[in-house]
Coordinates of C-alpha atoms in Angstrom, one line a residue:
M1 CA 147.1 100.0 216.7
E2 CA 146.1 100.1 220.3
V3 CA 148.9 101.8 222.4
S4 CA 147.2 102.1 225.8
M5 CA 148.2 99.6 228.5
S6 CA 146.4 98.8 231.7
F7 CA 148.1 98.7 235.1
S8 CA 147.3 95.0 235.4
H9 CA 149.0 94.3 232.1
D10 CA 152.1 96.1 233.3
M11 CA 152.1 94.1 236.5
D12 CA 151.8 90.9 234.4
D13 CA 154.8 91.9 232.3
E14 CA 156.9 92.6 235.4
Y15 CA 155.9 89.3 237.0
E16 CA 156.9 87.4 233.8
K17 CA 160.3 89.3 233.8
L18 CA 160.8 88.3 237.4
I19 CA 160.1 84.6 236.6
R20 CA 162.6 84.7 233.8
R21 CA 165.2 86.3 236.0
M22 CA 164.6 83.6 238.7
N23 CA 164.5 80.8 236.2
P24 CA 166.7 81.8 233.2
P25 CA 166.5 79.6 230.1
R26 CA 169.1 76.9 229.8
V27 CA 170.3 75.8 226.4
V28 CA 172.5 72.7 225.8
I29 CA 173.9 71.9 222.4
D30 CA 175.3 68.3 222.0
N31 CA 177.0 67.1 218.9
K32 CA 177.9 63.7 220.4
A33 CA 174.5 62.3 221.6
C34 CA 173.2 61.5 218.1
K35 CA 175.1 60.0 215.2
N36 CA 173.3 62.0 212.5
A37 CA 172.2 65.2 214.1
T38 CA 173.0 68.0 216.5
V39 CA 170.8 67.8 219.7
I40 CA 169.5 71.1 221.1
R41 CA 167.7 71.1 224.5
V42 CA 166.0 74.1 225.8
D43 CA 164.7 74.4 229.4
S44 CA 162.8 77.5 230.6
A45 CA 160.0 78.9 232.6
N46 CA 156.9 78.3 230.5
E47 CA 155.2 81.2 228.7
Y48 CA 152.5 81.3 226.0
G49 CA 154.2 81.4 222.6
I50 CA 157.6 80.2 223.8
L51 CA 157.6 77.2 221.5
L52 CA 157.0 79.4 218.4
E53 CA 159.9 81.6 219.5
V54 CA 162.3 78.7 219.7
V55 CA 161.2 77.1 216.5
Q56 CA 161.4 80.5 214.8
V57 CA 165.1 80.9 215.8
L58 CA 166.0 77.5 214.4
T59 CA 164.0 78.1 211.2
D60 CA 165.6 81.5 210.6
L61 CA 169.0 79.8 210.6
N62 CA 167.7 77.4 207.9
L63 CA 168.2 74.4 210.2
I64 CA 166.3 71.2 209.4
V65 CA 164.4 69.6 212.4
T66 CA 164.4 65.8 212.0
K67 CA 163.0 65.0 215.4
A68 CA 161.6 66.9 218.3
Y69 CA 160.1 66.2 221.7
I70 CA 158.2 69.0 223.4
S71 CA 156.7 69.3 226.9
S72 CA 155.3 72.4 228.5
D73 CA 152.6 71.1 230.9
G74 CA 152.8 73.2 234.1
G75 CA 155.2 76.0 234.8
W76 CA 158.2 74.6 232.9
F77 CA 159.0 74.3 229.2
M78 CA 161.3 71.5 228.1
D79 CA 162.0 70.4 224.6
V80 CA 164.6 68.6 222.5
F81 CA 165.3 69.2 218.8
N82 CA 167.5 67.0 216.6
V83 CA 168.7 69.4 213.8
T84 CA 170.9 69.3 210.7
D85 CA 172.1 71.9 208.3
Q86 CA 170.7 72.1 204.7
D87 CA 173.0 69.4 203.6
G88 CA 172.0 66.9 206.3
N89 CA 175.1 67.4 208.4
K90 CA 175.5 68.2 212.0
V91 CA 175.7 71.9 212.9
T92 CA 179.4 72.7 213.6
D93 CA 179.6 76.4 212.7
E94 CA 180.7 78.2 215.8
G95 CA 178.9 81.4 214.8
V96 CA 175.6 79.5 214.4
L97 CA 176.0 77.7 217.7
E98 CA 176.8 80.9 219.5
Y99 CA 173.8 82.6 217.9
I100 CA 171.5 79.8 219.2
Q101 CA 172.9 80.1 222.7
K102 CA 172.4 83.9 222.7
S103 CA 168.9 83.8 221.1
L104 CA 167.5 81.0 223.3
G105 CA 169.6 81.3 226.4
P106 CA 169.6 83.6 229.5
E107 CA 170.3 86.7 227.4
A108 CA 167.1 86.2 225.3
C109 CA 163.7 87.5 226.1
F110 CA 161.3 85.1 224.4
A111 CA 158.3 87.3 224.6
S112 CA 159.9 90.2 222.8
S113 CA 159.2 89.4 219.1
M114 CA 155.8 87.9 220.0
R115 CA 154.7 91.3 221.3
S116 CA 156.6 93.4 218.8
V117 CA 154.7 92.4 215.6
G118 CA 153.6 95.6 214.0
V119 CA 155.2 97.7 216.9
K120 CA 158.9 98.2 216.3
Q121 CA 159.7 101.1 214.0
S122 CA 162.3 101.2 211.2
M123 CA 163.6 104.2 209.3
D124 CA 165.6 102.1 206.9
H125 CA 162.5 101.0 204.9
T126 CA 158.7 101.2 204.6
A127 CA 156.8 98.0 205.0
I128 CA 153.9 97.3 202.6
E129 CA 151.6 94.4 203.3
L130 CA 149.3 93.4 200.4
T131 CA 146.5 90.8 200.2
G132 CA 144.1 90.2 197.4
S133 CA 142.9 87.9 194.7
D134 CA 145.7 86.3 192.7
R135 CA 145.9 86.8 188.9
P136 CA 148.5 86.7 186.2
G137 CA 150.7 89.7 186.1
L138 CA 149.6 91.2 189.4
L139 CA 153.1 91.8 190.7
S140 CA 154.1 93.4 187.4
E141 CA 151.3 95.9 188.0
V142 CA 152.2 96.4 191.6
S143 CA 155.9 96.9 190.9
A144 CA 155.1 99.3 188.1
V145 CA 153.1 101.5 190.5
L146 CA 155.9 101.5 193.0
T147 CA 158.4 102.5 190.3
N148 CA 156.3 105.3 189.1
L149 CA 156.0 106.5 192.7
K150 CA 159.8 106.6 192.9
C151 CA 160.0 103.6 195.3
N152 CA 162.6 100.8 195.2
V153 CA 161.8 97.3 196.4
V154 CA 164.7 96.1 198.5
S155 CA 163.2 92.9 199.8
A156 CA 159.9 91.1 199.6
E157 CA 158.2 87.7 199.8
V158 CA 155.0 86.6 198.2
W159 CA 152.9 83.6 198.9
T160 CA 149.8 82.4 196.9
H161 CA 147.3 79.8 197.9
N162 CA 143.8 78.9 197.0
T163 CA 143.4 81.8 194.5
R164 CA 144.6 84.3 197.1
A165 CA 147.9 86.2 197.2
A166 CA 149.8 87.9 200.1
S167 CA 153.0 89.8 200.1
V168 CA 155.2 91.7 202.6
M169 CA 157.4 94.2 200.7
H170 CA 160.1 96.5 202.0
V171 CA 160.6 99.7 199.9
T172 CA 162.8 102.7 200.1
D173 CA 162.7 106.2 198.6
E174 CA 164.5 106.4 195.3
E175 CA 166.3 109.6 196.2
T176 CA 167.3 109.1 199.9
G177 CA 167.5 105.3 200.0
L178 CA 165.6 105.5 203.3
A179 CA 162.0 104.9 204.4
V180 CA 159.2 106.9 202.8
T181 CA 157.9 109.2 205.6
D182 CA 155.7 111.8 203.9
P183 CA 152.1 111.1 205.0
Q184 CA 150.5 112.3 201.7
R185 CA 152.9 110.1 199.7
L186 CA 152.2 107.1 201.9
A187 CA 148.5 107.7 201.5
R188 CA 148.9 107.8 197.7
I189 CA 151.0 104.6 197.7
K190 CA 148.3 102.9 199.7
E191 CA 145.5 104.2 197.5
L192 CA 147.0 103.2 194.2
L193 CA 148.2 99.7 195.3
C194 CA 144.7 99.0 196.8
N195 CA 143.2 99.9 193.4
V196 CA 145.5 97.5 191.6
L197 CA 144.7 94.7 194.1
K198 CA 141.0 95.2 193.8
G199 CA 141.0 95.0 190.0
S200 CA 137.7 93.9 188.6
N201 CA 137.1 91.4 191.4
K202 CA 134.1 92.6 193.6
T203 CA 133.5 89.3 195.4
R204 CA 136.7 89.2 197.6
G205 CA 138.3 92.1 199.3
A206 CA 141.8 93.6 198.9
R207 CA 143.9 95.1 201.7
T208 CA 147.0 97.3 201.7
V209 CA 148.8 98.4 204.9
V210 CA 151.8 100.8 204.8
S211 CA 153.9 101.3 207.9
H212 CA 157.4 101.4 209.3
A213 CA 156.8 98.3 211.4
V214 CA 159.5 95.6 211.7
T215 CA 157.9 92.2 211.6
H216 CA 158.8 88.6 211.0
T217 CA 157.9 88.3 207.4
E218 CA 156.9 84.6 207.2
R219 CA 154.9 84.9 210.3
R220 CA 153.1 87.9 209.0
L221 CA 152.3 86.1 205.7
H222 CA 150.7 83.3 207.7
Q223 CA 148.7 85.8 209.7
M224 CA 147.7 87.7 206.6
M225 CA 146.5 84.7 204.7
F226 CA 144.7 83.3 207.7
A227 CA 142.9 86.7 208.1
D228 CA 142.1 86.6 204.4
R229 CA 140.5 83.1 205.0
D230 CA 142.6 81.4 202.3
Y231 CA 141.8 78.1 204.2
E232 CA 138.3 78.1 202.8
R233 CA 138.7 75.5 200.1
V234 CA 138.0 76.4 196.5
D235 CA 137.1 73.3 194.5
D236 CA 139.6 73.8 191.6
G237 CA 139.8 70.1 190.8
L238 CA 143.6 70.1 190.7
L239 CA 144.4 68.7 194.1
D240 CA 142.6 65.6 195.2
D241 CA 142.2 64.5 198.8
N242 CA 145.0 61.9 198.6
Q243 CA 147.5 64.6 197.7
R244 CA 146.6 67.0 200.6
P245 CA 148.2 66.8 204.1
N246 CA 146.5 64.3 206.3
V247 CA 145.4 66.2 209.3
N248 CA 143.2 64.7 212.1
V249 CA 141.9 66.2 215.4
V250 CA 140.4 64.1 218.2
N251 CA 139.7 64.8 221.8
W252 CA 141.4 62.8 224.6
Q253 CA 138.7 63.0 227.2
D254 CA 140.6 61.5 230.1
K255 CA 143.2 64.3 229.9
D256 CA 141.1 67.1 228.5
Y257 CA 143.4 67.6 225.5
S258 CA 142.7 67.7 221.8
V259 CA 145.2 65.6 219.8
V260 CA 146.3 66.9 216.4
T261 CA 148.1 64.5 214.1
I262 CA 149.6 65.6 210.8
R263 CA 151.1 63.4 208.1
S264 CA 152.6 65.1 205.0
K265 CA 155.5 65.1 202.7
D266 CA 158.5 66.5 204.6
R267 CA 160.0 69.9 203.8
P268 CA 162.0 72.6 205.5
K269 CA 160.1 75.0 207.8
L270 CA 157.1 72.6 208.1
L271 CA 157.4 72.6 211.9
F272 CA 157.4 76.4 211.9
D273 CA 154.3 76.6 209.7
T274 CA 152.2 74.3 211.9
V275 CA 153.3 75.8 215.2
C276 CA 152.8 79.3 213.9
T277 CA 149.3 78.5 212.8
L278 CA 148.3 76.8 216.1
T279 CA 149.8 79.8 218.1
D280 CA 148.0 82.4 216.0
M281 CA 144.7 80.4 216.3
Q282 CA 145.3 80.8 220.1
Y283 CA 146.0 77.1 220.9
V284 CA 148.6 76.1 223.5
V285 CA 150.8 73.1 222.7
F286 CA 151.3 71.1 225.9
H287 CA 153.1 68.1 224.4
A288 CA 154.3 67.3 221.0
S289 CA 156.3 64.7 219.1
I290 CA 157.9 65.3 215.7
D291 CA 159.5 62.7 213.4
A292 CA 160.7 63.9 210.0
E293 CA 163.7 61.6 209.4
G294 CA 162.0 60.0 206.3
P295 CA 160.3 61.4 203.2
E296 CA 157.1 61.7 205.2
A297 CA 156.8 63.9 208.3
Y298 CA 154.7 62.9 211.3
Q299 CA 153.6 65.5 213.9
E300 CA 151.5 65.0 217.0
Y301 CA 150.3 67.9 219.2
Y302 CA 148.4 67.8 222.4
I303 CA 146.6 71.1 222.6
R304 CA 144.1 73.2 224.4
H305 CA 142.6 76.6 223.5
I306 CA 144.1 79.5 225.4
D307 CA 141.0 79.5 227.5
G308 CA 141.9 76.0 228.8
S309 CA 139.4 74.0 226.8
P310 CA 139.9 71.3 224.1
V311 CA 138.2 71.6 220.7
K312 CA 134.6 72.0 221.5
S313 CA 132.7 71.2 218.4
D314 CA 132.9 69.5 215.0
A315 CA 132.9 73.0 213.3
E316 CA 135.9 74.0 215.4
R317 CA 137.6 70.7 214.6
Q318 CA 137.1 71.2 210.8
R319 CA 138.4 74.8 211.1
V320 CA 141.6 73.6 212.8
I321 CA 142.1 70.9 210.1
Q322 CA 141.5 73.4 207.2
C323 CA 143.8 76.0 208.7
L324 CA 146.7 73.5 209.2
E325 CA 146.2 72.2 205.7
A326 CA 146.4 75.7 204.3
A327 CA 149.5 76.5 206.4
I328 CA 151.3 73.5 205.0
E329 CA 150.2 74.1 201.4
R330 CA 151.2 77.8 201.2
R331 CA 154.9 77.2 200.7
V332 CA 154.5 74.4 198.2
S333 CA 155.7 75.6 194.8
E334 CA 156.4 73.6 191.6
G335 CA 157.6 74.4 188.1
L336 CA 160.8 75.8 186.9
K337 CA 163.1 77.3 189.5
L338 CA 164.7 80.5 188.3
E339 CA 167.6 82.1 190.2
L340 CA 169.0 85.4 189.1
C341 CA 171.7 87.8 190.4
T342 CA 172.4 91.2 189.0
T343 CA 173.2 94.8 190.0
D344 CA 170.2 96.3 191.8
R345 CA 168.5 99.4 190.4
V346 CA 165.1 101.1 190.7
G347 CA 162.6 99.5 188.4
L348 CA 164.4 96.2 188.1
L349 CA 161.5 94.3 189.6
S350 CA 159.0 96.0 187.3
D351 CA 161.2 95.2 184.2
V352 CA 161.7 91.5 185.1
T353 CA 158.1 90.8 185.9
R354 CA 157.0 92.5 182.7
I355 CA 159.3 90.2 180.7
F356 CA 157.8 87.2 182.5
R357 CA 154.3 88.4 181.7
E358 CA 155.2 89.1 178.0
N359 CA 156.5 85.6 177.7
S360 CA 153.3 84.1 179.2
L361 CA 154.9 82.9 182.4
T362 CA 153.1 82.5 185.7
V363 CA 155.0 82.6 189.0
T364 CA 153.8 80.2 191.7
R365 CA 155.9 81.6 194.5
A366 CA 158.8 84.0 194.8
E367 CA 161.1 86.0 197.1
V368 CA 163.1 89.2 196.8
A369 CA 166.3 90.5 198.5
T370 CA 169.1 92.9 197.8
K371 CA 172.5 92.9 199.4
A372 CA 175.5 95.1 198.9
G373 CA 174.0 96.6 195.8
K374 CA 173.0 93.3 194.3
A375 CA 169.5 92.1 193.6
V376 CA 169.3 88.3 194.1
N377 CA 166.2 86.7 192.9
T378 CA 164.2 83.4 193.0
F379 CA 161.2 82.6 191.0
Y380 CA 159.1 79.4 190.5
V381 CA 157.5 79.8 187.0
R382 CA 155.1 77.8 184.8
D383 CA 153.5 78.4 181.5
A384 CA 150.3 80.5 181.9
S385 CA 148.3 77.4 180.8
G386 CA 149.9 75.3 183.6
Y387 CA 152.5 73.4 181.6
P388 CA 156.3 73.4 182.2
V389 CA 158.2 76.1 180.5
D390 CA 159.8 75.0 177.2
S391 CA 163.3 75.8 176.1
K392 CA 162.2 78.4 173.5
T393 CA 160.6 80.5 176.2
I394 CA 163.7 80.2 178.3
E395 CA 166.0 81.3 175.5
A396 CA 163.7 84.2 174.7
I397 CA 164.0 85.4 178.3
R398 CA 167.8 84.9 178.3
E399 CA 168.1 87.0 175.2
V400 CA 166.2 89.9 176.8
I401 CA 167.7 89.7 180.3
G402 CA 171.2 88.6 179.3
Q403 CA 173.0 85.3 178.7
T404 CA 175.5 85.9 181.4
I405 CA 173.0 87.0 184.0
L406 CA 170.6 84.1 183.4
K407 CA 171.9 80.5 183.3
V408 CA 169.9 77.3 182.9
K409 CA 170.5 73.9 184.6
G410 CA 168.6 70.8 183.8
S411 CA 166.1 70.5 181.0
P412 CA 163.3 73.1 180.8
E413 CA 161.2 70.8 178.6
D414 CA 161.1 67.8 180.9
P415 CA 158.2 67.9 183.4
K416 CA 159.0 66.3 186.7
P417 CA 157.4 62.8 186.6
G418 CA 154.7 62.1 189.1
S419 CA 154.7 65.7 190.5
E420 CA 151.7 66.7 192.5
E421 CA 149.5 69.6 191.4
S422 CA 149.3 72.4 193.8
P423 CA 146.2 74.5 194.3
T424 CA 145.5 77.0 191.5
R425 CA 147.6 80.0 192.0
F426 CA 148.9 82.7 189.6
L427 CA 151.1 85.0 191.7
F428 CA 151.9 88.5 191.1
G429 CA 154.2 87.7 188.1
G430 CA 157.6 87.4 189.8
L431 CA 159.9 88.2 192.8
F432 CA 163.4 87.5 194.2
K433 CA 165.6 86.2 197.0
S434 CA 169.3 86.0 197.9
R435 CA 171.5 83.8 195.8
S436 CA 175.2 84.1 194.7
F437 CA 174.6 82.7 191.2
V438 CA 171.9 82.5 188.5
N439 CA 170.3 79.3 187.3
F440 CA 167.1 77.6 186.4
K441 CA 166.3 74.2 187.9
L442 CA 163.2 72.1 187.5
I443 CA 162.1 71.2 191.0
R444 CA 159.2 71.1 193.4
S445 CA 160.2 73.3 196.3
Y446 CA 159.3 72.8 200.0
S447 CA 161.6 75.6 201.2

């Protein structure tokens, strides 16, 4: 990590701070202007990355953006979002509304988290970033290594796409409950995990990073998979062109913009995923229009590269298309949704993923969190051969994990009719996220 900073960079930062003080952001939240949504308008001095900052705040609150109009041409940033909660209702929670005002209003510093990726330090946990080739049971092996090294996974998220896997895991020392700080132990963790990720695959690399950095997990996952080139399509024969997002890029010569249009099935966080990818590819969004009120979402972006130029070649155009397709597909999970809640303990993740592996389950996507001593877990699982999980397998797992801990809703045997196949992915074997109850539900997830 480069820590030196030039005098000119310092002056640029001071100039940006001055501009923000002279033109503080203005946030207006209106629950009367629209019948079916809360309208949030943000006006501010324009800065590179400000759009991602705003979208990130709304996404982290699990708000659904149904419409958006964005304009940041010149020195001023103006955009309007129509948002609802997860149930499709207007946002009326005073705590949420106050948080939006504080996060996006005059008290906020939009550039802070953009510049703090991999910089802020935390002594509460150690962050482990993993990328490598996906295969059945990989998480089971990773979590077993961490358990043997006396580490507890307190939170994590794993994405898989196009035969690649990436994870951000937060672990603590088993004895102290705090971050692992011993340099030799950290080096050992990195070495062993990297060996597991490499496996017998010599054609694609594996990467393990261990630090105390505080990052935005979902943005880091996008960055990690982008760096791992998961957008380079593997012809697995499972996803035809008609099922992929429709992404197009053309140049508008009169205005010197490139126009990106995206049509895809709507899902939560779709806007964040596309804006995050454009930002990390160093494109600036000057204007945009978003419409996601129906089952299909339509997004239109007028962009230039950060150097001021539109897309220059067909090769660049194809790369933009591929990267946006990958960003949209990474979150798509299908299969049986498993939700579990139980008392947290060291080795729990290792035990659960081992049970999945022993019952021939493959996890397509998963998340992990612990809160107040509880491990709350979410898995999307399929049979290792790609078929839905049958009731006998579910009952076998319930017998091992516990009938009261694991509950089933819906029919495990019934595959969802007309469901789309997602790109081949095996996932590490299982992971978790916060829930207050335990259930299985057969769905295709876009969360």
